XYZ file of C-alpha atoms in Angstrom:
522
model
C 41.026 17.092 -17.244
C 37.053 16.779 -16.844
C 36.706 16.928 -21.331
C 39.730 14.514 -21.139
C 37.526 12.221 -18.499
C 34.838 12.501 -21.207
C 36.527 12.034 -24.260
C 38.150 8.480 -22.573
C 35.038 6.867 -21.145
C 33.516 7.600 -24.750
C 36.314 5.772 -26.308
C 35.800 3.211 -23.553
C 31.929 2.745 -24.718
C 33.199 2.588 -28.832
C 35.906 -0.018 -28.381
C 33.415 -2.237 -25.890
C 29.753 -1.370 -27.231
C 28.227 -5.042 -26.400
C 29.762 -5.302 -22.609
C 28.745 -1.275 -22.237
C 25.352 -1.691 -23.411
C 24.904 -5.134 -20.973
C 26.167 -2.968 -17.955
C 23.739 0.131 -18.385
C 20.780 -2.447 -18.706
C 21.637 -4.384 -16.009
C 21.729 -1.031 -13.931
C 18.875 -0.017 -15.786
C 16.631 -3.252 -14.289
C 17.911 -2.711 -10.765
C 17.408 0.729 -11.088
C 13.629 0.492 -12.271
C 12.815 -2.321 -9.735
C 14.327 -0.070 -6.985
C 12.719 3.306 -8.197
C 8.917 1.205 -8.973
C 9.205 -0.127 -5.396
C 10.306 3.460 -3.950
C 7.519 4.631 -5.648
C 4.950 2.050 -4.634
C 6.016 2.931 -1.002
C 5.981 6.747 -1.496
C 2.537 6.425 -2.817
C 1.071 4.212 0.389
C 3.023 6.716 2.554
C 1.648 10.166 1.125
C -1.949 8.838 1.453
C -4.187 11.424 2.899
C -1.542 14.167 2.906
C -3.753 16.379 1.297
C -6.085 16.233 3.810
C -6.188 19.984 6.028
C -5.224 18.226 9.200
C -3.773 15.073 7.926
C -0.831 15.054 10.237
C -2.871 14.895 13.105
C -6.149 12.786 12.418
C -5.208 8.935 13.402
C -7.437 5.841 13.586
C -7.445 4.031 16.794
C -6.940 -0.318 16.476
C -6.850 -2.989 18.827
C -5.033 -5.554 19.638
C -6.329 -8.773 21.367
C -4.213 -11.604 22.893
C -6.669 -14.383 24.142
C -6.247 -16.701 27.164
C -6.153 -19.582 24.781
C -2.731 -18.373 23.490
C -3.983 -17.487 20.126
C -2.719 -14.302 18.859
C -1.746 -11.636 19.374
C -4.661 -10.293 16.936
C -4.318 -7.256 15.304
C -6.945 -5.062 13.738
C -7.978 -1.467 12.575
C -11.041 -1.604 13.601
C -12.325 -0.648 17.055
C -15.612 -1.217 19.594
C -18.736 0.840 18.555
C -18.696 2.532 21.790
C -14.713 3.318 21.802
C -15.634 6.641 19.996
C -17.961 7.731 22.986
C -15.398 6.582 25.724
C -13.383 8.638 24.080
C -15.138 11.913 23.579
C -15.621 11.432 27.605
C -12.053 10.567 28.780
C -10.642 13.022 26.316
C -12.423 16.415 26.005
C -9.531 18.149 24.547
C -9.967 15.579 20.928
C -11.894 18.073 18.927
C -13.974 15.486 16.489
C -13.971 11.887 16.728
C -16.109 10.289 14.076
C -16.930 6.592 13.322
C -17.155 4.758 9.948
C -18.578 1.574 8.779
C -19.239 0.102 5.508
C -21.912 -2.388 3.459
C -20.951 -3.892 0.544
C -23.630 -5.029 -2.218
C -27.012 -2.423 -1.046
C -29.740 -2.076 -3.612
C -30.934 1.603 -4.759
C -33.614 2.689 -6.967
C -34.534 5.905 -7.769
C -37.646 5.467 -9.967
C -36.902 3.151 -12.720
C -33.485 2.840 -12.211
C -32.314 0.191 -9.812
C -28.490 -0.166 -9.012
C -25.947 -1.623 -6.310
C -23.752 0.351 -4.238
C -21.263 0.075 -1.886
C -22.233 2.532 1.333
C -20.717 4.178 4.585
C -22.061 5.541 7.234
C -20.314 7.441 9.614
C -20.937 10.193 12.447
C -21.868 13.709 11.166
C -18.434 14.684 12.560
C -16.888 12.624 9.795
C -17.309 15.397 7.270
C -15.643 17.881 9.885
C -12.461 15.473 10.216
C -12.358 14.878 5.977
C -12.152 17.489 3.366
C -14.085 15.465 0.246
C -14.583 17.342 -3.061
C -17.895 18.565 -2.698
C -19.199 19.625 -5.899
C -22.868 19.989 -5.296
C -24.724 20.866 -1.496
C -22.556 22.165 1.906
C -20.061 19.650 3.239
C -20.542 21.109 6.582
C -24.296 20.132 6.671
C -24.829 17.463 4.086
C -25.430 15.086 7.157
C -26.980 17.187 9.481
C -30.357 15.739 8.896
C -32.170 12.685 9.472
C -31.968 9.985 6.657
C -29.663 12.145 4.445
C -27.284 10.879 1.889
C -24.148 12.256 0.705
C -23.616 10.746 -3.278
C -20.251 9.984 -5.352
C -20.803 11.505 -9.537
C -21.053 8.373 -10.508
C -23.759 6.665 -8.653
C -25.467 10.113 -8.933
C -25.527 9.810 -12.610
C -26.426 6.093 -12.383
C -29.375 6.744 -10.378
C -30.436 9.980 -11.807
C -28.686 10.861 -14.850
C -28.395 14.168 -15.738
C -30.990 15.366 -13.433
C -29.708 17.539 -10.312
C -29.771 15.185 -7.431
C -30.156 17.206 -4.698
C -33.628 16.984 -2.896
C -34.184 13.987 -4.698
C -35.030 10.857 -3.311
C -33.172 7.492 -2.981
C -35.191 4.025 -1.922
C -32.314 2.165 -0.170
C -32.780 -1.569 0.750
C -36.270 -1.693 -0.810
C -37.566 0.247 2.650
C -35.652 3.128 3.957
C -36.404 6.844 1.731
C -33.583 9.022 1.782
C -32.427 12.550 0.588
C -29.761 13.868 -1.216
C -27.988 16.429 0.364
C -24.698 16.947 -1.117
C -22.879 15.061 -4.241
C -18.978 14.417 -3.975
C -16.420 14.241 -7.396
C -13.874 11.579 -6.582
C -11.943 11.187 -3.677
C -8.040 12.067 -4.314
C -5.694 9.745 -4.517
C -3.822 7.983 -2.909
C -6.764 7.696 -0.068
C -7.840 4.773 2.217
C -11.327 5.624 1.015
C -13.020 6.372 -2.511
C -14.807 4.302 -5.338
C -11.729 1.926 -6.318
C -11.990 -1.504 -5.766
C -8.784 -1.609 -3.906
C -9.926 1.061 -1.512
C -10.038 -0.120 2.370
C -12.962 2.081 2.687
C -14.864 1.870 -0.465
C -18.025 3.122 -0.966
C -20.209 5.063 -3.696
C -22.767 6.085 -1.179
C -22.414 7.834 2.575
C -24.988 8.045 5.239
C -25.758 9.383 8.504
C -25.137 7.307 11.151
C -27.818 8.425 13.732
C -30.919 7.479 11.030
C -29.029 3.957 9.962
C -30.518 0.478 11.029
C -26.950 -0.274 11.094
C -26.059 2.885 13.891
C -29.117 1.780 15.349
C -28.145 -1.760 15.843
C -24.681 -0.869 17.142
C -25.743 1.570 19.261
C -28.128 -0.937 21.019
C -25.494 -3.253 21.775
C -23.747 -3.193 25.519
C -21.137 -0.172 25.530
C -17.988 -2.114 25.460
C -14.325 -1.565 24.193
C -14.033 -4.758 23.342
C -14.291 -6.216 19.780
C -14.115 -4.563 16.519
C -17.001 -3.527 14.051
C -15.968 0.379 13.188
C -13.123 3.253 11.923
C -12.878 4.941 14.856
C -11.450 8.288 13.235
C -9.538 11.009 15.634
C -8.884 14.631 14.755
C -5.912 15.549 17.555
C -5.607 18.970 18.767
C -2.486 21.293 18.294
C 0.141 19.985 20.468
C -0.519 16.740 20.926
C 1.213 14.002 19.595
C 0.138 10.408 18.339
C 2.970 9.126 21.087
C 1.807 11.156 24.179
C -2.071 9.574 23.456
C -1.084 6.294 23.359
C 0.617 6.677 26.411
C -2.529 7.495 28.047
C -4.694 4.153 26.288
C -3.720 1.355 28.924
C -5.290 3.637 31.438
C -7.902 4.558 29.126
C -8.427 0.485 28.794
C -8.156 -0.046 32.329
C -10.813 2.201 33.136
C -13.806 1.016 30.564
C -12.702 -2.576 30.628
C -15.209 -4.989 31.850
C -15.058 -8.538 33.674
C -15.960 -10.367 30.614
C -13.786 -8.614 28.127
C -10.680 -9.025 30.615
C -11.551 -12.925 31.168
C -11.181 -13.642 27.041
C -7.682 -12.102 27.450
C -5.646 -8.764 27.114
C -6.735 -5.947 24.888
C -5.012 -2.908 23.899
C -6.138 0.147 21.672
C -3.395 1.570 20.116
C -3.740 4.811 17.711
C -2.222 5.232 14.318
C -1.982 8.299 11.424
C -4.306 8.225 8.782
C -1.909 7.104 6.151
C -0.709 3.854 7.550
C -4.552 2.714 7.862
C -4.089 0.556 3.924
C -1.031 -0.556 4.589
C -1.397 -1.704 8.292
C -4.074 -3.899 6.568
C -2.044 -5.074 4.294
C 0.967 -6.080 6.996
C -1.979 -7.627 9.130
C -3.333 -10.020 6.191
C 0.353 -10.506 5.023
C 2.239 -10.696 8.257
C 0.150 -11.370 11.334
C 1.714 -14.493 12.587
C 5.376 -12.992 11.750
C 6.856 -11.959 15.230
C 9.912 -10.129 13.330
C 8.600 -6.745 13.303
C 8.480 -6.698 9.518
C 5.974 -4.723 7.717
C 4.990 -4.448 3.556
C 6.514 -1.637 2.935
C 10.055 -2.740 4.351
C 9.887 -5.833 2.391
C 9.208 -4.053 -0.538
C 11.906 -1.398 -0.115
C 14.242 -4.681 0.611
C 13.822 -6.577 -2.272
C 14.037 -3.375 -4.182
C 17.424 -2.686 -2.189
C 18.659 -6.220 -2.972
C 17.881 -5.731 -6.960
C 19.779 -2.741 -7.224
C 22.741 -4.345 -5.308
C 22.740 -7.251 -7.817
C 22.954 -5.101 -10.743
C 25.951 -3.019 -8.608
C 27.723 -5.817 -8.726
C 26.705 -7.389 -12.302
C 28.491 -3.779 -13.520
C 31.320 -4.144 -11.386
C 31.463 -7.506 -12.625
C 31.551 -6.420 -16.033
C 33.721 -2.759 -15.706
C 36.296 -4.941 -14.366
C 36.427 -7.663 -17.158
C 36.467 -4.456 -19.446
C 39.220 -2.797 -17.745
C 42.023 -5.899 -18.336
C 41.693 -5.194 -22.090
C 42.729 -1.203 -20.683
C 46.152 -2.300 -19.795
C 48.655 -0.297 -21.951
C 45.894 3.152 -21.643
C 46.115 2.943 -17.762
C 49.945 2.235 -17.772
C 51.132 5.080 -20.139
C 48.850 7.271 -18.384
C 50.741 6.239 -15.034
C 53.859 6.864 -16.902
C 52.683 10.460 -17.588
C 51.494 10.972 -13.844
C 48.486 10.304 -13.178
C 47.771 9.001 -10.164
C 46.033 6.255 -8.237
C 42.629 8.718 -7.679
C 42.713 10.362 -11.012
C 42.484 6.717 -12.053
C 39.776 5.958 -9.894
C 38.173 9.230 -10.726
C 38.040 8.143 -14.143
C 36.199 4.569 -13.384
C 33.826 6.791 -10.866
C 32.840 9.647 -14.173
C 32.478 6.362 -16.719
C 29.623 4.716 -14.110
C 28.434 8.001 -13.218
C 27.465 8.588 -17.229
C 26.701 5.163 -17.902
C 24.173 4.894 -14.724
C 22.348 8.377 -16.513
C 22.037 6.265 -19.211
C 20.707 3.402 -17.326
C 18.344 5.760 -15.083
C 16.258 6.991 -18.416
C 16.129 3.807 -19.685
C 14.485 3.199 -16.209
C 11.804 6.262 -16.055
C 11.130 5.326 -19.828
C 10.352 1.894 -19.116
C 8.054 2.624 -15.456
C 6.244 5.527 -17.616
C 5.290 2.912 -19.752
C 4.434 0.412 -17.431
C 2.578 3.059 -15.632
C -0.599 2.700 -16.983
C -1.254 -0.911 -16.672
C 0.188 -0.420 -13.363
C -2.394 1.724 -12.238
C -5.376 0.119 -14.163
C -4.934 -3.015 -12.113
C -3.393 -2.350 -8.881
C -4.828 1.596 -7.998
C -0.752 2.586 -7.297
C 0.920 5.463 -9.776
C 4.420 4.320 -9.208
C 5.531 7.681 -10.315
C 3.352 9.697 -7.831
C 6.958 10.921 -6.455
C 7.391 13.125 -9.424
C 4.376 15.138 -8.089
C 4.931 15.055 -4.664
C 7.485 17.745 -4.205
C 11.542 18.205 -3.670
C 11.904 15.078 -1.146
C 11.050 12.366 -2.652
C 13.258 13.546 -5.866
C 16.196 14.346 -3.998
C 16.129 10.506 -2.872
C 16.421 9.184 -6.266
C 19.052 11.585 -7.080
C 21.069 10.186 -3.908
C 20.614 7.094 -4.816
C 21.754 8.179 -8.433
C 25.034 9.050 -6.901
C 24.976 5.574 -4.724
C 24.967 3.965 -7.703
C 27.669 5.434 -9.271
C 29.766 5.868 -6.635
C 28.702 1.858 -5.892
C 29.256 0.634 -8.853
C 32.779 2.409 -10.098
C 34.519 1.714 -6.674
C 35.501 -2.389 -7.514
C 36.608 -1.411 -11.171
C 38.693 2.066 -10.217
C 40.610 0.177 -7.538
C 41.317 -2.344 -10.192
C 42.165 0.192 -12.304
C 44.215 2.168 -9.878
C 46.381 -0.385 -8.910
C 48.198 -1.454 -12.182
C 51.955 -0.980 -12.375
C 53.105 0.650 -15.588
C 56.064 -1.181 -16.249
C 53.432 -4.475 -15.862
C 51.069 -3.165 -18.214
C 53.449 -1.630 -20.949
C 55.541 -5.209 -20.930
C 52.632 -7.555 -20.771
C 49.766 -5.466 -22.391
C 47.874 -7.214 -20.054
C 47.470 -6.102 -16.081
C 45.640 -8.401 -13.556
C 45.691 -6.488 -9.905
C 43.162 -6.861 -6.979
C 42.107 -9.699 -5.103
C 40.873 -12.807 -6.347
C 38.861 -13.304 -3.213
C 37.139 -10.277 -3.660
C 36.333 -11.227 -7.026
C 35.472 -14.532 -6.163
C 33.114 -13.311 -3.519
C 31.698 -10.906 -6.023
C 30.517 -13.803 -8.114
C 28.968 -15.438 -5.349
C 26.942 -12.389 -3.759
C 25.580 -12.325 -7.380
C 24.620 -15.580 -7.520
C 23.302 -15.506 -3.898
C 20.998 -12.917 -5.083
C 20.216 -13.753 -8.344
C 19.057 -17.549 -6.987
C 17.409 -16.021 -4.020
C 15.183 -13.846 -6.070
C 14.584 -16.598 -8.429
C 13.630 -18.510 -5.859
C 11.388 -15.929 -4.498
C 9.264 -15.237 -8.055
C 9.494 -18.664 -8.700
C 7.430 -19.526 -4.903
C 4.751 -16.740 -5.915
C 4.234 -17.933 -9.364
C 3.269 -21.265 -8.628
C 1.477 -20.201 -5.664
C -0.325 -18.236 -7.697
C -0.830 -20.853 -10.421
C -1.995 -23.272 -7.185
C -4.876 -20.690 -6.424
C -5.978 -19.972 -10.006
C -6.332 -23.782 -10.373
C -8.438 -24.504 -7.524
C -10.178 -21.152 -5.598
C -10.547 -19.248 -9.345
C -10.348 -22.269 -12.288
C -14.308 -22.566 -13.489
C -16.324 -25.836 -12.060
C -18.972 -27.460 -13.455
C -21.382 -26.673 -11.093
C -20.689 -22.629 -10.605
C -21.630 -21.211 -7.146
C -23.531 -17.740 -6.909
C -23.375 -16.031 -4.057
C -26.310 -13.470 -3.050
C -26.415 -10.313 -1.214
C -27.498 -10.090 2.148
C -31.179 -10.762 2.154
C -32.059 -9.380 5.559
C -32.419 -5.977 5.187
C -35.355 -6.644 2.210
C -37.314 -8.693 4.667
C -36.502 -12.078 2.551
C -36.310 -15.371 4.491
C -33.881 -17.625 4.076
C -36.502 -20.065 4.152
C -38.584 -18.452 1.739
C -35.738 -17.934 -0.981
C -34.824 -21.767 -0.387
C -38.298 -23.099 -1.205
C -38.496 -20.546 -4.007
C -35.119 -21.713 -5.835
C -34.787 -25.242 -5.011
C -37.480 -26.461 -7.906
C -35.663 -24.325 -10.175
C -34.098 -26.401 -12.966
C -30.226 -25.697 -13.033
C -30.110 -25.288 -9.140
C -28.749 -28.096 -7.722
C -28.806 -26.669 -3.757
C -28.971 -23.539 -1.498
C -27.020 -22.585 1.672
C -26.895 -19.716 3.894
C -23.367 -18.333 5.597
C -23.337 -16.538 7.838
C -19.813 -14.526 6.725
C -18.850 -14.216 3.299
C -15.479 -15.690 2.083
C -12.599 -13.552 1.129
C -14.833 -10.432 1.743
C -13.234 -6.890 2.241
C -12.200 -7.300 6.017
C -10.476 -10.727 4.850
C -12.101 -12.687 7.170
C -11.748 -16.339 6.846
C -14.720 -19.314 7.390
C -14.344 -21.247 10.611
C -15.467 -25.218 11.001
C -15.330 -27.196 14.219
């Protein structure tokens, strides 16, 4: 029965080969938007996973609703003095390190003279993440004073092919630091490494005790209050990301002071590792949205909503096929078969044709793969490489789709009378409703996501026209002169009699930096 199956859907694709061809590419697009944004989400979600203790190191945020009635506002970030509060309240945490970064710092190690992007975090930082080392002792490398911990790259930038260790590094124009260890590049997917797109990007890491930055946090009043660091937590066996944050309101309670508690109502709230990108991205995407949604569920939805479209497009298109099956699926009810042997039929022709449509798919993302990754940072096939899971979800949904998109057209098919079909050579069965509703699902869709690409390219269009179209008059924007001992004075009087230069300002917060904070005018 199965070769006789076989033999009739093949028939099925040689007397139809236009209609057959439009159905497996329309499942063929819904299946490669579904499976890119599957694997878009898989990659956010498995970032980190390699780390030893991934499952239980989380980053602790806040939230702050003000008196005013503006926000809530959420962030990632936490107080400087959070991590110490901590360490107090909680002996049982094992390591609890902090992280902050600088964008933009000059280094110079003796004639060469480069930017890079730097972190410095707590000594227990190291302890919490597992980085390649490939040169120096991870468990050290920031267990002196003014020691530096490089990436391969700025290494060679700075020093070639020389070994680095020992050497020396001239940071800022003033501070002298060592190198004591040299990292290859961080794994991805990560929150952290040399990428552009990395929430904590950096090519250089530092200890936090010998910063001016540690320094000038660690002078401020010990508050909870605020945001300026990653505070990063390494739980103990046992405990659970649930039962801690059951025990933060009394943690907040207890450190709170008068001043913070008169602005409005804070609460610290701790997260895993691996939500830390994405929980920025929901915050810059979705912050005044009160419906709960987050990036990742609108991706997976639209994705969902694709491949439901194309269901129906090859429903749509099985069933128009199937009326020119008439006299074929009335003899064969003459000679017995039956209403699921019918259907069982419509169910093996999508089930071969959506095969079809799923390499077609994987052949298209593997060659969108690269340009995907060059200028976003996600492999959208990182769920070939990450194990049975993530596999056995596409193969589900494999069988979805089949199942999905064979049901309409078998019980088409399963429902013509023989004597109808033999007389007529024509059979029309099923409900015109549920065709008719069919059609306008599609539509629905079809418009709605139309709609949808049609709002993002013209926003898009809107911002490369105004923020990034080029002006006559080009602004430059500086790094931060403070830590070279530059006035802003000085550099004013020294540029404004420069032809070309029109004017010079100062801000105090730079526009669309990384922490996507936004200018403020009363």
């Amino acid at each position: 029965m199965f070769r006789h199956f076989l033999a009739s859907a093949f028939a099925s694709i040689v007397r139809a080969p236009l209609t057959t061809v439009a159905g497996v590419l329309t499942l063929a697009l819904g299946l490669a938007c579904f499976i890119a944004a599957y694997g878009i989400a898989s990659y956010w979600r498995a970032a980190d996973g390699y780390q030893p203790n991934a499952d239980r190191t989380v980053v602790i945020g806040h939230t702050w609703t003000y008196r005013d009635g503006d926000g809530p506002q959420q962030s990632t970030l936490s107080a400087h003095a959070t991590a110490g509060f901590l360490a107090t309240d909680f002996p049982e945490i094992g390591s609890i390190a902090r992280a902050t970064t600088d964008a933009d710092i000059p280094a110079a190690a003796g004639a060469n003279q480069i930017i890079l992007n730097t972190v410095t975090v707590d000594p227990q930082f190291l302890d919490i993440f597992d980085l390649p080392f490939v040169a120096g002792d991870g468990r050290t490398a920031l267990a002196r004073p003014n020691s530096v911990v490089l990436t391969s790259s700025a290494a060679e930038r700075l020093f070639g092919q020389q070994p680095p260790l020992g050497k020396s590094v001239l940071l800022n124009g003033q501070e002298t630091l060592t190198v004591t260890g040299v990292i290859g590049a961080v794994p991805q997917p990560s929150f952290m490494g040399e990428g552009p797109d990395s929430t904590m990007r950096f090519d250089l890491i530092r200890d936090w005790g010998s910063s001016p930055r540690g320094s000038v946090l660690d002078s401020l009043p010990r508050t909870i209050g605020g945001g300026a660091v990653y505070t990063f937590l390494e739980l103990p066996e046992g405990m659970l990301v649930e039962a801690l944050n059951a025990r933060l309101p009394a943690f907040v309670e207890r450190h709170i002071t008068p001043d913070i508690r008169e602005r409005g109502d804070l609460s610290l709230a701790a997260f895993p590792i691996n939500e830390l990108s994405t929980r920025e991205l929901d915050i810059a995407l979705f912050a005044q949205s009160s419906a709960g949604v987050s990036t990742i569920s609108v991706l997976l939805g639209l994705g969902i909503l694709t491949l439901v479209v194309a269901c129906m497009n090859y429903a749509g298109l099985a069933t128009a096929l199937a009326t020119s099956r008439a006299k074929e699926l009335g003899m064969r009810r003459v000679l017995g078969a039956g209403a699921l042997a019918v259907m069982a039929q419509a169910w093996l022709e999508a089930f071969a044709l959506t095969l079809a449509a799923v390499t077609i798919a994987f052949g298209a993302l593997a060659l969108a793969a690269p340009a995907v990754a060059a200028s976003t940072g996600v492999d959208i096939l990182y769920f070939l490489r990450a194990g049975l899971a993530p596999s056995g979800v596409i193969a589900a949904v494999i069988l979805a789709v089949s199942f999905a998109a064979g049901a309409y057209p078998g019980l088409i098919l399963s429902q013509v009378r023989p004597s109808t079909a033999l007389r007529s050579g024509k059979s029309r069965s099923g409900s015109g409703l549920i065709a008719r509703t069919l059609v306008c699902i599609q539509f629905a869709s079809a418009s709605f996501l139309l709609i949808l690409v049609t709002v993002m390219h013209l926003q898009r269009e809107h911002l490369a026209s105004t923020a990034l179209a080029p002006r006559e008059d080009p602004i430059v924007l500086l790094n931060d002169l403070r830590p070279i001992g530059v006035s802003y004075e000085t550099l004013a009087t020294r540029l404004s009699g420069k032809p070309g230069i029109k004017a010079v300002s100062i801000v105090d917060v730079p526009p669309w930096n990384s922490m996507m904070n936004s200018l403020e005018f009363s």
